XYZ file of C-alpha atoms in Angstrom:
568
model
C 0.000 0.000 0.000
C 1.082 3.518 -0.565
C 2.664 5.532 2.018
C -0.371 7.912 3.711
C 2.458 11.190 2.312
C 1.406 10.241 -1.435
C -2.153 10.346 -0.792
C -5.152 13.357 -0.666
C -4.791 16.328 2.062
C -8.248 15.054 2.534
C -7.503 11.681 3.803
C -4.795 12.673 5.966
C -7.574 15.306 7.239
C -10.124 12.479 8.121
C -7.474 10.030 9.250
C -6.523 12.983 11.654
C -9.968 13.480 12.666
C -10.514 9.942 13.439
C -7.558 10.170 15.974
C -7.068 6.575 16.186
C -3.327 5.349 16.102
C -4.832 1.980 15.116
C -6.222 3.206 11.954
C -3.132 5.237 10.974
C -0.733 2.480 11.639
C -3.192 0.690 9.328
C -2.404 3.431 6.124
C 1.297 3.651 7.162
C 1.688 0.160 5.536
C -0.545 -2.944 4.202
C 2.239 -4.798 3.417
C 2.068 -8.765 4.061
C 0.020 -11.672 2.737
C 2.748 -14.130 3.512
C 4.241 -17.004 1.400
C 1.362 -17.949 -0.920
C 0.301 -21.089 1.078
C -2.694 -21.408 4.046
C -1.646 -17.844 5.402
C -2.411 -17.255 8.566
C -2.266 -13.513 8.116
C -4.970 -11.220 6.998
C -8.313 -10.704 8.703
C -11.049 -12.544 10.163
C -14.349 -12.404 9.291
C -17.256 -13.482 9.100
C -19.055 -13.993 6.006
C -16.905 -13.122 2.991
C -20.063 -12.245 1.100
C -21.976 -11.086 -1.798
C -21.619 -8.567 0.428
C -19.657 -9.440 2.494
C -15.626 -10.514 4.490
C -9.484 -8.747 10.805
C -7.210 -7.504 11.664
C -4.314 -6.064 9.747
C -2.084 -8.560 7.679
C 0.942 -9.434 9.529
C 3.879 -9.823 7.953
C 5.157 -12.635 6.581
C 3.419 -14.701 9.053
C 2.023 -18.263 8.247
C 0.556 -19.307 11.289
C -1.899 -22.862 10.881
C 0.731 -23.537 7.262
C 0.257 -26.687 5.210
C 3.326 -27.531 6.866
C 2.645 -26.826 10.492
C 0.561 -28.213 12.454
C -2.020 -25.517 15.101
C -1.655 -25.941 18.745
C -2.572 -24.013 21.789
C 1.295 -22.572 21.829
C 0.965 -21.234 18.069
C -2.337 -20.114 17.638
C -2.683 -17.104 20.174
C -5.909 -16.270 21.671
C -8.639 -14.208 20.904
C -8.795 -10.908 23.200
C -11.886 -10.025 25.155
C -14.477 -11.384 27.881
C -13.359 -10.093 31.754
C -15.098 -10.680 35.097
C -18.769 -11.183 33.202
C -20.540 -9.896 36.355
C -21.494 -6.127 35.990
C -24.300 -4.638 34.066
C -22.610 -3.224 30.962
C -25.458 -2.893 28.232
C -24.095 -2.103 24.143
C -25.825 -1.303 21.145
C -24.780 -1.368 17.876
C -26.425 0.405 14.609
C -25.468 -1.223 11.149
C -27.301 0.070 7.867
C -28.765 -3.238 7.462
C -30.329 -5.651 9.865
C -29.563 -9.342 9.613
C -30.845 -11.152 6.822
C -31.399 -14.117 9.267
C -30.206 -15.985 12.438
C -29.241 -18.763 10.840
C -25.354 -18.647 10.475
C -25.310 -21.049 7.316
C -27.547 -19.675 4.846
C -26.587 -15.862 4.132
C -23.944 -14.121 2.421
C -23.986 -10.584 4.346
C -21.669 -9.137 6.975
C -24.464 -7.194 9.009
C -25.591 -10.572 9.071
C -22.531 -11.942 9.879
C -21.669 -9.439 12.953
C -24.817 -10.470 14.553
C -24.772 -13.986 14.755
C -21.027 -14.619 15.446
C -21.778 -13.640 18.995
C -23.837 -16.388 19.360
C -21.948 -18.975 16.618
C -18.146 -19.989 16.663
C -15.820 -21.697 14.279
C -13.227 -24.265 14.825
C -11.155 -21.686 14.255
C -10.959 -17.330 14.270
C -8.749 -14.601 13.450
C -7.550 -12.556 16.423
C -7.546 -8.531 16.112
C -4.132 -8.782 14.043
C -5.449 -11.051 11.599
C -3.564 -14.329 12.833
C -5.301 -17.899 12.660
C -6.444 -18.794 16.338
C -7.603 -21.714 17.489
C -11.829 -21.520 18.791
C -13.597 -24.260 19.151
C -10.456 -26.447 17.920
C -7.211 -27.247 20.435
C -5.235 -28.642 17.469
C -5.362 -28.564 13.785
C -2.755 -30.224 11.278
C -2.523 -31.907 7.516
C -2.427 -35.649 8.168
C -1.961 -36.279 4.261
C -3.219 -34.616 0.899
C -6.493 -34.016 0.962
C -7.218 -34.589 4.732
C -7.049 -32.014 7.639
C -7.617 -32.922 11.256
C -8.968 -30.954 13.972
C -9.252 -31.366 17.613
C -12.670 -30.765 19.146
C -12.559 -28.562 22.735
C -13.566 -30.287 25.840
C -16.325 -29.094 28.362
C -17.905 -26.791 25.695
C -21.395 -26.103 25.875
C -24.217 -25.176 23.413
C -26.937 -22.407 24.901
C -29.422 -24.992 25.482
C -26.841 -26.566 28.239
C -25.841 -29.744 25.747
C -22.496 -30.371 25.520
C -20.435 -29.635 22.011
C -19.411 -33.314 20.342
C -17.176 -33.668 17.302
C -20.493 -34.791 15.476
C -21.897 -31.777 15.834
C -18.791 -29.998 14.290
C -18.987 -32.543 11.409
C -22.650 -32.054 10.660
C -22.014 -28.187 10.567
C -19.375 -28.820 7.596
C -21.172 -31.646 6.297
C -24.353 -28.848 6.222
C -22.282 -26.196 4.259
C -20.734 -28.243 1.553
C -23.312 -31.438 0.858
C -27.081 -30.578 -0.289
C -27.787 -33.510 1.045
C -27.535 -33.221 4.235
C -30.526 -30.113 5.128
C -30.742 -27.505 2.466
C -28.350 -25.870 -0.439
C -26.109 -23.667 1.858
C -24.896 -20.406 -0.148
C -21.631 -20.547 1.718
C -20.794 -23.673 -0.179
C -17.755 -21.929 -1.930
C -16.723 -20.703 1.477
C -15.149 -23.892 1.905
C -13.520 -24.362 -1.704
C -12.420 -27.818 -2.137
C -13.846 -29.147 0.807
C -15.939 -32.660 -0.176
C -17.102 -33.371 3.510
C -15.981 -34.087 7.081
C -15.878 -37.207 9.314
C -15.568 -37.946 13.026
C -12.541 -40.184 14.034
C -13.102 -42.958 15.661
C -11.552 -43.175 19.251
C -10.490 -39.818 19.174
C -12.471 -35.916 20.026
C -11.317 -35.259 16.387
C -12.926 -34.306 12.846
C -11.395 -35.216 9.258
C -11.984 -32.594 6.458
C -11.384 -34.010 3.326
C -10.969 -32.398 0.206
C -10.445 -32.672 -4.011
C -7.517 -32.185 -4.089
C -4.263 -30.578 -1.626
C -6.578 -27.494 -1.213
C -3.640 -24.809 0.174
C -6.483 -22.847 1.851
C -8.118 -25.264 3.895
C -6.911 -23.329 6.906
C -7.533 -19.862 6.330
C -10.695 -20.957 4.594
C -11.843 -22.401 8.486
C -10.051 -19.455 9.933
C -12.635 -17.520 8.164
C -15.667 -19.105 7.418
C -18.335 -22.355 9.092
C -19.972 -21.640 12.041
C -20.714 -24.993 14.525
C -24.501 -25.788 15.583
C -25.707 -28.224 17.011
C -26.474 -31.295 14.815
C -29.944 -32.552 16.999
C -31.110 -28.719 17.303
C -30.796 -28.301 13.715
C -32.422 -31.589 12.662
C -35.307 -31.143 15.198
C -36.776 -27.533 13.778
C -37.911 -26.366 10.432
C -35.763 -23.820 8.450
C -38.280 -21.063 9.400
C -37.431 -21.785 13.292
C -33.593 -21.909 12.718
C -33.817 -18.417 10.926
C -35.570 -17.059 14.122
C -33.690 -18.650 17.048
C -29.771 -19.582 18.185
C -28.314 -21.964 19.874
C -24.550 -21.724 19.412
C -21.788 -22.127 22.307
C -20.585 -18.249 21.637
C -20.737 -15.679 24.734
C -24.093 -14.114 23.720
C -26.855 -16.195 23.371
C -30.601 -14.624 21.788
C -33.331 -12.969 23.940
C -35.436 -11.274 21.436
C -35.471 -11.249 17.502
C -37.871 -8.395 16.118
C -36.809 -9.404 12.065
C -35.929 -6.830 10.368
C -35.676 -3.906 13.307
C -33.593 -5.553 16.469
C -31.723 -8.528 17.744
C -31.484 -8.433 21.849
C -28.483 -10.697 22.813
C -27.434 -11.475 26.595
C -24.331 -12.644 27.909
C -23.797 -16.014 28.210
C -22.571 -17.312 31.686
C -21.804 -20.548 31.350
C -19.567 -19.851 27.932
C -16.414 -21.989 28.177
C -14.006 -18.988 28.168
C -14.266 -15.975 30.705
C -17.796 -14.747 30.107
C -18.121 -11.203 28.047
C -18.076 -7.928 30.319
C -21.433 -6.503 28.198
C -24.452 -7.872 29.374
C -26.753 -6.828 27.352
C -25.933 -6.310 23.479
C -28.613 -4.932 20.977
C -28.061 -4.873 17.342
C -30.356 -1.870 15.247
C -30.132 -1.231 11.731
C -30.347 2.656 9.917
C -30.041 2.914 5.859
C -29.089 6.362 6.471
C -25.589 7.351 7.905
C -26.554 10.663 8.888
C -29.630 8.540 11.167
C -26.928 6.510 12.496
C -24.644 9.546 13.531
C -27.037 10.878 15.098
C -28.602 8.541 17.108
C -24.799 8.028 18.085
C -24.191 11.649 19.347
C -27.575 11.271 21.000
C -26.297 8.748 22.781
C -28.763 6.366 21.263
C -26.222 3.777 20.139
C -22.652 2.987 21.105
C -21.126 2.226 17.753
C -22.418 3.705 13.890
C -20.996 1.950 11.103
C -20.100 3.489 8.104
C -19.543 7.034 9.475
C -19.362 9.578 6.197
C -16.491 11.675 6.059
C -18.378 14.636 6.102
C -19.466 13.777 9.412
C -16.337 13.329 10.955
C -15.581 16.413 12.352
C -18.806 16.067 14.017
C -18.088 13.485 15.626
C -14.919 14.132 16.509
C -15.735 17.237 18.221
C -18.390 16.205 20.282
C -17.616 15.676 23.913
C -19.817 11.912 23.625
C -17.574 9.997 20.894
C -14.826 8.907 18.971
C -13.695 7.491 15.229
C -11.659 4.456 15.065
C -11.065 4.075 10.974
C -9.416 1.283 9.370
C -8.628 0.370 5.613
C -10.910 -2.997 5.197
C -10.751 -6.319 3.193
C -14.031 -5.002 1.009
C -13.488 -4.167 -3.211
C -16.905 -2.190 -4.294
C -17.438 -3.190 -8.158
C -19.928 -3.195 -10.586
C -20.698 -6.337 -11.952
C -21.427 -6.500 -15.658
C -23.697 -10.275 -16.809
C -21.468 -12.130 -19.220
C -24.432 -13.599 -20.839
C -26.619 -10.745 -21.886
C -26.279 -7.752 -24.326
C -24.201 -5.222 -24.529
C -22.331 -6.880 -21.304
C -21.430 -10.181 -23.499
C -18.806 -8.243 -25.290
C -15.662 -7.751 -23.461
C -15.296 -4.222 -25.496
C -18.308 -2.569 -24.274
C -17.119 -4.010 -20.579
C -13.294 -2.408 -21.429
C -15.315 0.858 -22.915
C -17.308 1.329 -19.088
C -14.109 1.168 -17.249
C -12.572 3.830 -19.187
C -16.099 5.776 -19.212
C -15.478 5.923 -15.320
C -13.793 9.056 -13.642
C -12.556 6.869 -10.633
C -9.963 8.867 -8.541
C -12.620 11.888 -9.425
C -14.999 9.458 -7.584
C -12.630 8.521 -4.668
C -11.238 12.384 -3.887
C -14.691 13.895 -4.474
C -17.733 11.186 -3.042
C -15.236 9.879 -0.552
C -13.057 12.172 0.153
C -10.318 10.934 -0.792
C -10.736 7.950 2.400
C -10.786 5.026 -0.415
C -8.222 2.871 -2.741
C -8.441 2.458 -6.403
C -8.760 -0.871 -7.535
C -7.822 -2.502 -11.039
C -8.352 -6.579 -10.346
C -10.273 -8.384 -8.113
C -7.473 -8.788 -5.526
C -6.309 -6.257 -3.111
C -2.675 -5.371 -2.099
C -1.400 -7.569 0.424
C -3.548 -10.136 -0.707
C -1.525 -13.888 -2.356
C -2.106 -13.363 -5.509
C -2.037 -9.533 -5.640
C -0.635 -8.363 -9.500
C 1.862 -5.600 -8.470
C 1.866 -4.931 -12.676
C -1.871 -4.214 -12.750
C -2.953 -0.675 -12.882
C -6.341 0.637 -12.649
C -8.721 2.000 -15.897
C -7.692 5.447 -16.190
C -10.844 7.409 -17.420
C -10.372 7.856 -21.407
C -14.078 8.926 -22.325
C -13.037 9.037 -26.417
C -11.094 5.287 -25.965
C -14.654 4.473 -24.070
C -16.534 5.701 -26.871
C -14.558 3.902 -30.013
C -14.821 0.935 -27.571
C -18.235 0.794 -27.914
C -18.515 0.943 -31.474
C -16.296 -1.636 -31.957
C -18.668 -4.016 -29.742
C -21.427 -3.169 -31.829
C -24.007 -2.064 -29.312
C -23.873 1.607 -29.445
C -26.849 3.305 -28.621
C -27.161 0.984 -25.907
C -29.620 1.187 -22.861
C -28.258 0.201 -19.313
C -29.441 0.360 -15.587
C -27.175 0.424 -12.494
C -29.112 -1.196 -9.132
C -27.575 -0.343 -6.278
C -28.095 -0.836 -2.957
C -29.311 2.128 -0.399
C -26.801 2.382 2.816
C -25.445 -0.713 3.136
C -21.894 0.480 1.747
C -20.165 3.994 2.010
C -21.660 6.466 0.308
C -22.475 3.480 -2.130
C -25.193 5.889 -3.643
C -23.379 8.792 -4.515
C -20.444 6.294 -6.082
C -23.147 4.798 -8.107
C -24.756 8.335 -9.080
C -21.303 9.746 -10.343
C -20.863 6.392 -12.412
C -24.416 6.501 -14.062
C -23.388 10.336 -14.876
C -19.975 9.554 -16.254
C -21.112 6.643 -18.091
C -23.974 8.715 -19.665
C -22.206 11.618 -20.435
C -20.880 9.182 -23.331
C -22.636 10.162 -26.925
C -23.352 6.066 -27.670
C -24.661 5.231 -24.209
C -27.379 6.182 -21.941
C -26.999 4.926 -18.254
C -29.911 4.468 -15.508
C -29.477 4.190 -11.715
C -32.161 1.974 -9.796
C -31.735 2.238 -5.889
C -32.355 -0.941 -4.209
C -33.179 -2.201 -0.579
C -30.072 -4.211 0.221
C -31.637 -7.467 1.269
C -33.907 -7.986 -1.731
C -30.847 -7.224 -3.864
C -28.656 -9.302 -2.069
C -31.366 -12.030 -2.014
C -31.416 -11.991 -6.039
C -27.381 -12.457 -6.531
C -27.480 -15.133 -3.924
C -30.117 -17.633 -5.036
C -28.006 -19.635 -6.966
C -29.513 -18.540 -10.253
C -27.894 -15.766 -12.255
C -30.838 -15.076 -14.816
C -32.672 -13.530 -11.525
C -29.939 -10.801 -10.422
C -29.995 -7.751 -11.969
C -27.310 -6.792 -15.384
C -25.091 -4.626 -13.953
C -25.031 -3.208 -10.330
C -22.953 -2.268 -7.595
C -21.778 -4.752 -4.804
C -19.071 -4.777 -2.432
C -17.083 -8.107 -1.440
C -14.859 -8.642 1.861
C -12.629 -11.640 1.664
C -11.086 -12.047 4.926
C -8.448 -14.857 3.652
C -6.577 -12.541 2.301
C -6.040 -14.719 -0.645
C -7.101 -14.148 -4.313
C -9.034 -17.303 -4.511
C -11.566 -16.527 -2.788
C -12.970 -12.771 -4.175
C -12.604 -15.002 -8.322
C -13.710 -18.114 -7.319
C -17.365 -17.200 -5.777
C -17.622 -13.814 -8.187
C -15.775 -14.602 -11.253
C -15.102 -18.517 -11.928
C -18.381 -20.290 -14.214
C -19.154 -22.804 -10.867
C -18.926 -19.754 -8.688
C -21.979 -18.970 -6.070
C -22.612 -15.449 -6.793
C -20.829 -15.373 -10.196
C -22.024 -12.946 -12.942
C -19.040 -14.342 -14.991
C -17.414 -17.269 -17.287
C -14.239 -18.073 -18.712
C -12.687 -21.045 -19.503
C -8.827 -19.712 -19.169
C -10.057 -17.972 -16.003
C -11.578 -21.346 -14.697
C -8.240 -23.222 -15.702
C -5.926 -20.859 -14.106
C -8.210 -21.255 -10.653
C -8.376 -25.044 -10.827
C -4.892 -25.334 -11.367
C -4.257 -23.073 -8.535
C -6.479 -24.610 -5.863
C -4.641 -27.805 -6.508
C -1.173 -27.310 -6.419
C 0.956 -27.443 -2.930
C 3.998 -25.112 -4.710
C 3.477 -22.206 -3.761
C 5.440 -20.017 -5.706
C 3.632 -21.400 -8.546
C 0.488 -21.306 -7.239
C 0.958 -17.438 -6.513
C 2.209 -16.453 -10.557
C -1.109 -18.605 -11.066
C -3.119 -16.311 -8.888
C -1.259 -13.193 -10.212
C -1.965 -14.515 -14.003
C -5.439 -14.679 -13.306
C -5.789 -11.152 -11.882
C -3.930 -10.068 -15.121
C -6.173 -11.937 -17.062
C -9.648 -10.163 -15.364
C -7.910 -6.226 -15.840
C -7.691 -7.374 -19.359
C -11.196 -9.374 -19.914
C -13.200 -6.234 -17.438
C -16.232 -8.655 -16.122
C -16.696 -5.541 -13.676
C -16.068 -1.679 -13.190
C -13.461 -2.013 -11.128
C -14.155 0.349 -8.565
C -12.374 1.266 -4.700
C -11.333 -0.435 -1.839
C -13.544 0.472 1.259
C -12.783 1.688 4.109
C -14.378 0.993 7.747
C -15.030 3.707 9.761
C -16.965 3.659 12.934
C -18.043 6.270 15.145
C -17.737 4.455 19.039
C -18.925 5.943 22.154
C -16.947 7.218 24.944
C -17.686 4.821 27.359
C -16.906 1.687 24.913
C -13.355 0.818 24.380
C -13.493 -1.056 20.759
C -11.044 -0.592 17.692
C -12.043 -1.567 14.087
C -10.719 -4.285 12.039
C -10.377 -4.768 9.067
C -12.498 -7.800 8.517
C -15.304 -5.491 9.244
C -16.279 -7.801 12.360
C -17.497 -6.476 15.031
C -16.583 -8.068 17.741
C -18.564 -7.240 21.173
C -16.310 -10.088 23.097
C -13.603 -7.336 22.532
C -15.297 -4.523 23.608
C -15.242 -3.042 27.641
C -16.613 -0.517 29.555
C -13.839 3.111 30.229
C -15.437 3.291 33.311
């Protein structure tokens, strides 16, 4: 990443605003991403999603390698929790609400933030980004294609049942085999992964997948949350999307779908229980709602804070910015199979059409990254050689009468609050593209969940053409932003290519990892040059946090309530 000196007055402004060391230490370098195998650097999430995606990358770190095996020593711990006795009540205001409860069947962060307090992997990410092991003591490579891990003892689910290593292999087993409940949209989550198996005479779980699969690691790192194998099987899929029963340190005390989710601590949660006692997640489209309701002491922590409102913020005697660059790309995805988007010239012709460090100094202020692949710097994978579009309107416009489809129509959806300022981006690409004289461009704003329920329903004829998304990939690896967005078999893919889909497959099965990395690179070369999207900015997270919360962002975008204390 660029030093902070070489970028905008205006982002050194906000950054300075924010006053959080955390977040400048995050702009002073990005630099990491490891060796090209199962890196344990980068950031945890959550989801990953159509929407969706820790902490900073550390470098050169390769914590839970193909080559290593996890263990209580290696894997660090996961800050947070304290005495768990006081009264310490927390709420947080997203610009969505969750989707549903049920941590296997969405694709969304907001989502995502909510029900990892009540849901837990084998393994998590701490703060810094490094694999740690959760609900896992060990985890190691027994031969290609098989991963082990080691189930914790004395670990119970909300309902008071104790966690089993069947349980753990149903969850998997319920993610990556239809078979087994329902078609899980998380399926390419877990890349590779064929299924997982109990071991016999051991508290232990086989993963096995097609293949070496260098990711396995970072993929659980990142991604499968454990339920509980009889709860699920017992209740209809309308009752799991309304209730939880996980073995995290909030468990559920009221769901009101689609305004608030009331969580309470969890007492009897197998580490030291959470100092909140009470956390509510709320949900406000607008940011300038949310920033209010913040300085009105309303809500502890506003995601998404505009940089226009940071001074506000910052100057108030009631709150704080903490600011971090994330592990999100905002694109907009152009359908492959339909007119004037099946050409690869009128794709090339709407890059160039696009104005995009205008966009990033002028919507955002200059707090933003320009992208030009799918991959993000620090990332395995990353192409160091690929540069952004730079806007060319007259290139754009011979572009698109070389496709043939000049005079053509098109529509931007995008959603309505869920990203930063992710209508005015839209707006100023809908102008720039129209101000072309062979193409006239529409904008159709879109609630986020109906949008994000059409690109996630497994059929691509249902989505919109072309619209605006944003993707977090907390792997930090390449494969997994092209395989779920850009390869033919992909779950939210508006994109095929056969190259493309060779370059992957040839990546995801290899255990060198220098080659596997010119692989990844190639294929980020090969989507610059091919444009399935607009290639748009990397976001970044800023929150404004209470006084009397002590929380810092990560770049994951999870927020993590386990983390968070009182400054009193």
């Amino acid at each position: 990443m660029t030093d902070p000196d070489d970028r905008s007055t205006s982002r050194r402004r906000f950054l300075a605003l924010a006053g959080s060391a955390a977040a400048t230490t995050a702009l002073a370098g990005c630099s990491g991403g490891g060796n090209g195998g199962d890196n344990g650097s980068g950031g945890g999430n959550a989801s990953g999603g159509a929407d969706t995606a820790g902490g900073q990358p550390t470098s050169g770190g390769t914590e839970g390698s193909d080559s290593t095996a996890g263990n209580e020593s290696g894997g660090g711990n996961e800050s947070g929790g304290g005495s768990g006795t006081g009264e310490f009540s927390v709420t947080i205001t997203q610009g969505q609400p969750p989707s549903t409860l049920d941590p296997q069947n969405h694709r969304e962060t907001p989502t995502d933030n909510v029900v990892l307090h009540a849901y837990e992997g084998v393994l998590a990410r701490d703060a810094e980004g490094k694999i740690i092991q959760k609900l896992a003591t060990n985890y190691e490579r027994v031969e290609e294609g098989r991963v082990r891990f080691t189930i914790q003892e004395g670990v119970t689910f909300h309902n008071g049942d104790d966690l089993t290593p069947e349980d753990v292999a149903f969850s998997i087993n319920r993610i990556v085999q239809e078979d087994v409940g329902f078609a899980s949209p998380q399926a390419d989550q877990l890349a590779g992964v064929t299924g997982a198996e109990v071991v016999d005479g051991e508290r232990a779980v086989d993963v096995m997948s097609d293949g070496f699969n260098p990711i396995v690691f970072a993929s659980f790192a990142t991604y499968c949350d454990i339920m509980q194998q009889s709860w699920v099987e017992e209740r209809s899929g309308e009752e799991i999307a309304q209730n939880m029963n996980g073995t995290g340190p909030f468990q559920l005390d009221t769901y009101e779908q689609g305004v608030r989710v009331v969580l309470s601590r969890y007492e009897d949660y197998w580490r030291e229980p959470a100092d909140i006692s009470q956390l509510t997640f709320n949900a406000a489209e607008e940011s300038s709602t949310r920033v209010n309701q913040l300085l009105e002491g309303e809500t502890d922590v506003a995601v998404n804070v505009p940089p226009q409102d940071a001074q506000r913020v910052r100057s108030s005697n009631s709150a704080g910015l903490s600011a971090v660059p994330s592990t999100r790309i905002i694109y907009n995805a152009m359908r492959y199979d339909v007119e004037p988007f099946s050409s690869p010239q009128f794709r090339q012709a709407m890059n160039y059409a696009v104005n995009l460090q205008g966009i990033i100094e002028n919507v955002l202020s200059g707090f933003a990254d320009p992208t030009g692949q799918p991959t993000l710097e620090g990332f395995v994978g990353y192409n160091g050689n690929v540069e952004p579009y730079p806007q060319d309107q007259e290139r754009a416009e011979s572009l698109v009468e070389e496709s043939g489809f000049a005079g053509a129509e098109i529509t931007l959806h995008t959603p309505v609050g869920r990203y930063l300022k992710d209508v005015e981006i839209a707006q100023a690409v809908v102008s720039q593209i129209d101000s072309l004289s062979n193409v006239s461009c529409g904008i159709s704003q879109r609630e986020f969940t109906s949008l994000a329920g059409e690109l996630t329903d497994g059929d691509i004829t249902t989505g919109p053409n072309f619209y605006l998304i944003g993707w977090g990939n907390a792997t930090f690896d390449a494969s997994q932003t092209i395989i779920p967005l850009l390869t033919s078999d992909g779950a939210l893919t508006s994109y095929s290519n056969d190259e493309l889909d060779s370059l992957i497959s040839e990546a995801q099965s290899t255990s060198d990892q220098e080659r596997r990395a010119s692989l990844l690179k190639e294929a980020n070369a090969l989507c610059r040059e091919q444009a399935p999207w607009i290639f748009l900015n990397r976001q970044y997270s800023v929150y404004g946090v209470s006084n009397r919360v002590e929380w810092s962002a990560r770049r994951d975008e999870r927020i993590n309530a386990y983390a968070m204390s009182s400054t009193s």
